[in-house]
Structures are given as C-alpha cells and as structure tokens.
C-alpha cells in the first residue's frame, strides 16, 4: 500500500480506530492514550503517510458558531414559532453567547439528510444542538456516527450514541395524571402522539397512573398543535358527547386548544373537565382559567446542552443528563 497515497480514513481503518482518533493521534493529542498514539504514528511511518499540515490547520480552525436544529417531522404542522420551542432556543442562545459563540438557527428540512456534511464539512458550524428527538432518530444517529459534535434536547432515558439532556418525561406524565385522579377525575383522556420519544414517555407515565388507580382512559393521537387539539375535542364531543372528565395534554399548546373547544361549548373547566398541560409556557399563566402544567427547567437544560457540546469540541465524551421538572397547579385542575 506504500506506493499509493494513503488517506487518513485508510490509516484509521488499518489502525482500527475512528478517523478523528487517528487525526488526534498524529497531532499528538494527549486525550488519546500514549500507546495508541505511538501505534498509529508507527503505522503512518510504515505506510509513508504524512500529515498535510496546511489541511490539518484548516480543519482545526473553528467557526465559533453552534448550529441549533429544530427537529420537526415532515407531516407536522408544529413550527418553529411554537412558544415552547422558542423558549428552549432563546435559553440556548443566551448560553451559547455567554461562551463566546454565535447561534445559527436551522430547521431539519433546511439541513437535509446529511447534517455532518452540511454543518461540519461545510464549515457552517463547529457543532450541533438538536431540539427534539422527534419520531425517528436516524438523522441524529447518522450525524453522530460521522463524528459530528452533537447534543440533543429530548428524553435522557433513550439509549443513544450521543448525549441527551431533558426532563424525566415518564415522571412528568405520571405526576400530571396522578394529580387529575386525586382531584376526582375518573374518565381520562390523553392528547398527543406517543410516537415521539418524549411524548411516548409522558404517555407511559399516564398509563401507569391510570392502571394503578384503575380508572377509565382513552388516547387520541394528534399532531402537537392547538389546532389539532381543538379539532379533535370538537369531533369527540360531536360523536360521543362529554365522555371524559380529565385531560392530560402532551403540551401546553395542545391543552390550550382543548380548553378553547370546551369553553366554546360552555363546558366548565375545572368543574366538568380538569386539564393539565406540559411545558409551562408563558401563556399557561395568563390563559383563563390559568393552566396547570409540568414545568421543565429549560434554562438549566440550555446550559448543560452547551457545556456538553463544548466538551465534545475539546475531545471529551459526555453522558446524557436529566433536568428537574415539577407540577405547577393552577385553576384548570
């Protein structure tokens, strides 16, 4: 192989390590074990592989930009202007700026399939923070495998090859539902789409509380928007009348859509139907009645997301981490 020009990826394959490990070993990076460095450097010598210093320097240059991708599903009407997503992004923006970086906001459609190529190889950003795991994590996994420094806001219990920061969604769903039951609700309704990693955990918490209390429950699978919630509650009331007395909505926007449908039909909240949302967006406090919800600490999450991403940029590996959430009881329940 000595005659043909060996590429870094070939050398990495010969050494049985990732391209980034090979590159670090050749640059004598102390994060790589001494014996690994020496082994790879010896292999490089044996195959007449020389590090192209100019190319290496270019690769080492940083853009000082962190890309934030809002990971939306193709079939959703949820958009970047969702108040909770905006809250998460604005908290991340503050945390990014404090570390001397700029934020590049993108959605998953713009970035296409190859996030590593678009952001890292295309030198648009040094690393990526993804807001929302969504229903399928293939794109995130692909980017992580390609060596993209990446951190995800989602459900930290998911087993993944990248760090995830977020609330314990199961406990959130459980405490919201236990609260509805404690307040006397016995015919419960879950509004949301359990196909999403985070929402699936909230639904699992809901089911656990329902089974434990042996109460009635049904699930309506909807898109995560107030419009979808409004339409589904109207359709249910038209078809069956009032067959429920408690709603656990997968987000505050969904809860507000349900609340609007009930109020238009003069169904009293909380006397006839109690409602708990999830997220504690600003509108939850000022809606009428004010919305009970599960508050997520997006500020703490934003700091962790940025810290974990910067650790990766300096070659460290990071674990997933949970941030606290709590039940906020207001008039709707």
Short mmCIF file of C-alpha atoms in Angstrom, two decimals:
data_model
loop_
_atom_site.label_atom_id
_atom_site.label_comp_id
_atom_site.label_asym_id
_atom_site.label_seq_id
_atom_site.Cartn_x
_atom_site.Cartn_y
_atom_site.Cartn_z
CA UNK A 1 0.00 0.00 0.00
CA UNK A 2 3.07 2.23 0.38
CA UNK A 3 3.07 3.27 -3.28
CA UNK A 4 -0.48 4.64 -3.47
CA UNK A 5 -1.19 7.77 -1.47
CA UNK A 6 -2.83 6.68 1.78
CA UNK A 7 -5.76 8.78 3.03
CA UNK A 8 -6.40 9.48 6.70
CA UNK A 9 -9.53 7.28 6.56
CA UNK A 10 -7.39 4.37 5.20
CA UNK A 11 -4.89 4.79 8.02
CA UNK A 12 -7.72 4.88 10.58
CA UNK A 13 -9.15 1.67 9.11
CA UNK A 14 -5.73 -0.03 9.30
CA UNK A 15 -5.39 1.04 12.93
CA UNK A 16 -8.97 0.01 13.75
CA UNK A 17 -9.91 3.46 15.09
CA UNK A 18 -12.15 6.35 14.01
CA UNK A 19 -10.80 8.99 11.63
CA UNK A 20 -10.94 11.62 14.38
CA UNK A 21 -8.91 9.38 16.75
CA UNK A 22 -6.29 8.79 14.02
CA UNK A 23 -6.10 12.53 13.35
CA UNK A 24 -5.70 13.32 17.05
CA UNK A 25 -3.03 10.63 17.45
CA UNK A 26 -1.00 12.07 14.55
CA UNK A 27 -1.31 15.54 16.09
CA UNK A 28 -0.04 14.06 19.39
CA UNK A 29 -3.25 14.98 21.22
CA UNK A 30 -2.86 13.96 24.91
CA UNK A 31 -6.55 12.88 25.04
CA UNK A 32 -5.53 9.77 23.07
CA UNK A 33 -3.75 7.08 25.10
CA UNK A 34 0.05 7.19 24.67
CA UNK A 35 0.32 3.63 23.32
CA UNK A 36 -2.49 4.29 20.79
CA UNK A 37 -0.71 7.45 19.60
CA UNK A 38 2.59 5.62 19.20
CA UNK A 39 0.95 2.69 17.40
CA UNK A 40 -0.82 4.97 14.89
CA UNK A 41 2.30 7.13 14.36
CA UNK A 42 4.36 3.97 13.67
CA UNK A 43 1.72 2.76 11.17
CA UNK A 44 1.80 6.17 9.46
CA UNK A 45 5.60 5.97 9.13
CA UNK A 46 5.45 2.41 7.81
CA UNK A 47 2.97 3.43 5.08
CA UNK A 48 4.70 6.74 4.30
CA UNK A 49 1.65 8.68 5.45
CA UNK A 50 2.44 12.36 6.06
CA UNK A 51 0.10 14.74 7.79
CA UNK A 52 -0.72 17.59 5.46
CA UNK A 53 -0.05 20.42 7.89
CA UNK A 54 -1.97 23.04 5.90
CA UNK A 55 -5.06 20.82 5.59
CA UNK A 56 -4.77 19.90 9.24
CA UNK A 57 -4.59 23.57 10.27
CA UNK A 58 -7.62 24.34 8.15
CA UNK A 59 -9.53 21.51 9.81
CA UNK A 60 -8.53 22.77 13.24
CA UNK A 61 -9.88 26.27 12.55
CA UNK A 62 -13.08 26.96 14.42
CA UNK A 63 -16.09 28.89 13.11
CA UNK A 64 -17.17 29.85 16.68
CA UNK A 65 -20.72 29.06 15.55
CA UNK A 66 -23.07 26.49 17.08
CA UNK A 67 -25.95 25.28 14.91
CA UNK A 68 -29.30 24.70 16.59
CA UNK A 69 -31.62 22.43 14.60
CA UNK A 70 -35.31 22.36 15.43
CA UNK A 71 -36.11 18.78 14.55
CA UNK A 72 -39.62 18.83 13.07
CA UNK A 73 -41.39 15.89 11.44
CA UNK A 74 -42.32 16.18 7.76
CA UNK A 75 -46.03 15.65 8.49
CA UNK A 76 -46.35 18.03 11.44
CA UNK A 77 -47.96 21.45 11.45
CA UNK A 78 -45.90 22.29 14.53
CA UNK A 79 -43.48 25.01 13.51
CA UNK A 80 -40.51 26.99 14.72
CA UNK A 81 -42.88 29.60 16.22
CA UNK A 82 -44.21 27.10 18.80
CA UNK A 83 -43.79 29.06 22.09
CA UNK A 84 -42.05 26.19 23.89
CA UNK A 85 -39.53 25.65 21.09
CA UNK A 86 -38.84 29.40 21.05
CA UNK A 87 -38.28 29.35 24.81
CA UNK A 88 -35.77 26.49 24.54
CA UNK A 89 -33.96 28.20 21.64
CA UNK A 90 -33.78 31.57 23.41
CA UNK A 91 -32.33 29.91 26.54
CA UNK A 92 -29.77 28.06 24.36
CA UNK A 93 -28.92 31.33 22.58
CA UNK A 94 -28.10 33.01 25.89
CA UNK A 95 -25.95 30.07 26.99
CA UNK A 96 -24.15 29.97 23.60
CA UNK A 97 -23.42 33.73 23.68
CA UNK A 98 -22.07 33.52 27.22
CA UNK A 99 -19.44 31.08 25.94
CA UNK A 100 -18.42 33.45 23.13
CA UNK A 101 -20.17 31.55 20.32
CA UNK A 102 -22.81 32.61 17.82
CA UNK A 103 -26.01 30.68 17.18
CA UNK A 104 -27.11 29.55 13.73
CA UNK A 105 -30.78 28.53 13.78
CA UNK A 106 -31.93 25.98 11.24
CA UNK A 107 -34.78 23.53 10.87
CA UNK A 108 -34.39 19.90 9.88
CA UNK A 109 -35.74 20.49 6.34
CA UNK A 110 -33.04 23.08 5.55
CA UNK A 111 -30.22 20.87 6.85
CA UNK A 112 -31.38 17.93 4.71
CA UNK A 113 -30.27 14.37 5.43
CA UNK A 114 -26.52 14.87 5.87
CA UNK A 115 -26.10 17.13 8.88
CA UNK A 116 -22.38 16.39 9.18
CA UNK A 117 -21.77 17.41 5.57
CA UNK A 118 -23.97 20.49 5.76
CA UNK A 119 -22.73 21.95 9.06
CA UNK A 120 -19.31 20.49 9.85
CA UNK A 121 -17.71 19.69 6.48
CA UNK A 122 -19.46 22.75 5.01
CA UNK A 123 -17.84 24.76 7.83
CA UNK A 124 -21.11 26.43 8.81
CA UNK A 125 -20.69 25.43 12.46
CA UNK A 126 -18.38 23.67 14.94
CA UNK A 127 -21.13 21.56 16.48
CA UNK A 128 -24.88 20.93 16.55
CA UNK A 129 -27.58 21.13 19.22
CA UNK A 130 -30.80 19.37 18.21
CA UNK A 131 -34.08 20.46 19.81
CA UNK A 132 -36.42 17.45 19.88
CA UNK A 133 -35.69 13.81 19.17
CA UNK A 134 -38.79 13.50 17.01
CA UNK A 135 -40.20 10.15 15.93
CA UNK A 136 -37.13 8.67 14.36
CA UNK A 137 -33.58 9.38 15.33
CA UNK A 138 -31.87 8.11 12.14
CA UNK A 139 -30.55 11.53 11.05
CA UNK A 140 -29.22 12.29 14.53
CA UNK A 141 -27.53 8.87 14.73
CA UNK A 142 -26.01 9.30 11.27
CA UNK A 143 -24.55 12.69 12.22
CA UNK A 144 -23.13 11.29 15.48
CA UNK A 145 -21.58 8.32 13.65
CA UNK A 146 -19.96 10.70 11.16
CA UNK A 147 -18.22 12.39 14.09
CA UNK A 148 -20.40 15.50 14.42
CA UNK A 149 -20.14 17.06 17.89
CA UNK A 150 -23.85 16.80 18.75
CA UNK A 151 -26.13 17.11 21.79
CA UNK A 152 -29.91 16.61 21.82
CA UNK A 153 -32.76 18.06 23.88
CA UNK A 154 -35.05 15.06 24.36
CA UNK A 155 -35.68 12.16 26.70
CA UNK A 156 -32.42 11.32 28.53
CA UNK A 157 -33.50 7.71 29.20
CA UNK A 158 -33.25 6.86 25.47
CA UNK A 159 -30.17 4.74 24.81
CA UNK A 160 -28.16 6.58 22.16
CA UNK A 161 -24.63 7.14 20.82
CA UNK A 162 -24.90 10.88 21.65
CA UNK A 163 -25.74 12.76 24.86
CA UNK A 164 -29.38 13.74 25.51
CA UNK A 165 -30.47 16.40 28.00
CA UNK A 166 -34.09 16.70 29.15
CA UNK A 167 -36.71 16.07 31.81
CA UNK A 168 -37.90 12.72 33.11
CA UNK A 169 -40.98 12.66 30.88
CA UNK A 170 -42.31 9.46 32.45
CA UNK A 171 -42.37 11.07 35.94
CA UNK A 172 -43.91 14.22 34.43
CA UNK A 173 -46.73 12.23 32.81
CA UNK A 174 -47.20 10.20 35.97
CA UNK A 175 -47.48 13.20 38.31
CA UNK A 176 -49.81 15.12 35.94
CA UNK A 177 -52.16 12.12 35.74
CA UNK A 178 -51.99 11.30 39.46
CA UNK A 179 -52.93 14.92 40.16
CA UNK A 180 -56.00 14.70 37.86
CA UNK A 181 -57.08 11.47 39.59
CA UNK A 182 -56.52 12.94 43.08
CA UNK A 183 -58.79 15.85 42.08
CA UNK A 184 -61.58 13.38 41.25
CA UNK A 185 -61.16 12.72 37.52
CA UNK A 186 -62.04 9.11 36.65
CA UNK A 187 -62.52 9.18 32.85
CA UNK A 188 -59.23 10.40 31.49
CA UNK A 189 -58.10 11.48 28.05
CA UNK A 190 -54.51 11.67 26.75
CA UNK A 191 -53.99 14.09 23.85
CA UNK A 192 -50.75 13.72 21.87
CA UNK A 193 -48.63 11.50 19.68
CA UNK A 194 -46.75 8.76 21.62
CA UNK A 195 -44.61 8.12 18.51
CA UNK A 196 -42.30 10.95 19.65
CA UNK A 197 -39.62 9.80 22.11
CA UNK A 198 -40.51 12.39 24.76
CA UNK A 199 -44.29 12.15 24.33
CA UNK A 200 -44.14 8.36 24.40
CA UNK A 201 -42.61 8.57 27.87
CA UNK A 202 -45.31 11.04 29.01
CA UNK A 203 -47.97 8.63 27.73
CA UNK A 204 -46.26 5.74 29.55
CA UNK A 205 -46.48 7.78 32.79
CA UNK A 206 -50.17 8.47 32.07
CA UNK A 207 -50.89 4.75 31.51
CA UNK A 208 -49.03 3.78 34.67
CA UNK A 209 -51.12 6.16 36.82
CA UNK A 210 -54.36 5.02 35.12
CA UNK A 211 -53.61 1.32 35.72
CA UNK A 212 -52.64 1.94 39.33
CA UNK A 213 -55.86 3.85 40.06
CA UNK A 214 -57.99 1.52 37.88
CA UNK A 215 -59.80 4.43 36.16
CA UNK A 216 -61.08 4.69 32.59
CA UNK A 217 -58.83 6.20 29.94
CA UNK A 218 -58.56 6.79 26.21
CA UNK A 219 -55.86 8.20 23.96
CA UNK A 220 -56.37 10.45 20.97
CA UNK A 221 -53.33 10.56 18.70
CA UNK A 222 -52.94 14.07 17.30
CA UNK A 223 -50.32 16.43 15.91
CA UNK A 224 -48.69 18.62 18.61
CA UNK A 225 -50.64 21.81 17.83
CA UNK A 226 -53.51 23.72 19.44
CA UNK A 227 -55.46 23.46 16.15
CA UNK A 228 -55.27 19.66 16.16
CA UNK A 229 -56.38 19.53 19.82
CA UNK A 230 -59.26 21.94 19.18
CA UNK A 231 -60.47 19.88 16.20
CA UNK A 232 -60.17 16.52 17.99
CA UNK A 233 -62.07 17.66 21.12
CA UNK A 234 -64.83 19.11 18.91
CA UNK A 235 -65.04 15.86 16.92
CA UNK A 236 -65.15 13.75 20.10
CA UNK A 237 -67.89 15.89 21.68
CA UNK A 238 -69.96 15.75 18.47
CA UNK A 239 -69.60 11.98 18.19
CA UNK A 240 -69.98 10.92 21.83
CA UNK A 241 -70.94 13.91 23.98
CA UNK A 242 -68.93 14.53 27.15
CA UNK A 243 -67.37 11.13 27.94
CA UNK A 244 -64.34 12.39 29.90
CA UNK A 245 -63.69 14.50 32.99
CA UNK A 246 -59.91 14.89 32.86
CA UNK A 247 -57.40 15.71 30.10
CA UNK A 248 -53.64 15.25 30.21
CA UNK A 249 -52.33 17.15 27.18
CA UNK A 250 -48.83 16.36 25.89
CA UNK A 251 -48.03 20.10 25.68
CA UNK A 252 -49.47 23.42 26.82
CA UNK A 253 -50.38 24.40 23.24
CA UNK A 254 -52.39 21.18 22.93
CA UNK A 255 -54.03 21.90 26.33
CA UNK A 256 -54.97 25.44 25.21
CA UNK A 257 -56.59 24.10 22.01
CA UNK A 258 -58.65 21.64 24.08
CA UNK A 259 -59.57 24.39 26.54
CA UNK A 260 -60.85 26.60 23.72
CA UNK A 261 -63.07 23.80 22.33
CA UNK A 262 -64.56 23.09 25.78
CA UNK A 263 -65.22 26.78 26.58
CA UNK A 264 -67.00 27.30 23.24
CA UNK A 265 -69.42 24.54 24.24
CA UNK A 266 -69.91 26.01 27.75
CA UNK A 267 -68.24 23.03 29.40
CA UNK A 268 -66.77 24.28 32.64
CA UNK A 269 -63.04 23.88 33.32
CA UNK A 270 -62.28 22.70 36.03
CA UNK A 271 -65.82 21.79 37.28
CA UNK A 272 -66.77 19.45 34.40
CA UNK A 273 -63.31 18.73 32.98
CA UNK A 274 -59.91 19.18 34.60
CA UNK A 275 -56.88 19.85 32.37
CA UNK A 276 -53.11 19.56 32.87
CA UNK A 277 -50.62 20.54 30.15
CA UNK A 278 -46.85 20.15 29.84
CA UNK A 279 -44.01 22.75 29.42
CA UNK A 280 -45.22 25.81 31.41
CA UNK A 281 -45.04 28.31 28.54
CA UNK A 282 -45.78 31.96 29.41
CA UNK A 283 -49.36 31.68 28.06
CA UNK A 284 -50.15 28.97 30.65
CA UNK A 285 -50.21 31.57 33.44
CA UNK A 286 -52.38 34.08 31.60
CA UNK A 287 -54.94 31.80 29.95
CA UNK A 288 -58.38 31.71 31.55
CA UNK A 289 -58.57 29.59 33.59
CA UNK A 290 -54.80 29.56 34.19
CA UNK A 291 -53.33 26.23 33.10
CA UNK A 292 -51.93 23.57 35.42
CA UNK A 293 -48.83 22.10 33.81
CA UNK A 294 -45.50 20.34 34.20
CA UNK A 295 -42.70 22.91 34.27
CA UNK A 296 -39.42 21.94 32.58
CA UNK A 297 -36.20 23.72 33.56
CA UNK A 298 -35.17 24.86 30.08
CA UNK A 299 -32.62 27.29 31.50
CA UNK A 300 -30.63 24.54 33.25
CA UNK A 301 -31.06 22.32 30.17
CA UNK A 302 -29.68 25.02 27.84
CA UNK A 303 -26.54 25.41 29.94
CA UNK A 304 -25.98 21.64 30.01
CA UNK A 305 -26.53 21.32 26.25
CA UNK A 306 -23.92 23.98 25.52
CA UNK A 307 -21.42 22.68 28.12
CA UNK A 308 -21.68 19.12 26.79
CA UNK A 309 -21.22 20.31 23.21
CA UNK A 310 -18.12 22.36 24.10
CA UNK A 311 -16.67 19.36 26.00
CA UNK A 312 -17.06 17.31 22.82
CA UNK A 313 -15.30 20.02 20.83
CA UNK A 314 -12.32 19.56 23.13
CA UNK A 315 -12.38 15.80 22.59
CA UNK A 316 -14.25 14.57 25.65
CA UNK A 317 -17.17 12.15 25.65
CA UNK A 318 -20.32 13.09 27.55
CA UNK A 319 -23.22 11.23 29.12
CA UNK A 320 -26.94 12.06 28.96
CA UNK A 321 -28.33 14.08 31.84
CA UNK A 322 -31.69 14.82 33.40
CA UNK A 323 -33.02 18.25 34.41
CA UNK A 324 -35.72 18.70 37.06
CA UNK A 325 -39.42 19.15 36.25
CA UNK A 326 -42.29 19.94 38.61
CA UNK A 327 -46.08 20.06 38.67
CA UNK A 328 -47.46 23.61 38.73
CA UNK A 329 -51.08 23.58 39.94
CA UNK A 330 -53.34 26.37 38.66
CA UNK A 331 -57.10 26.86 38.12
CA UNK A 332 -57.58 24.43 35.20
CA UNK A 333 -57.31 21.42 37.52
#
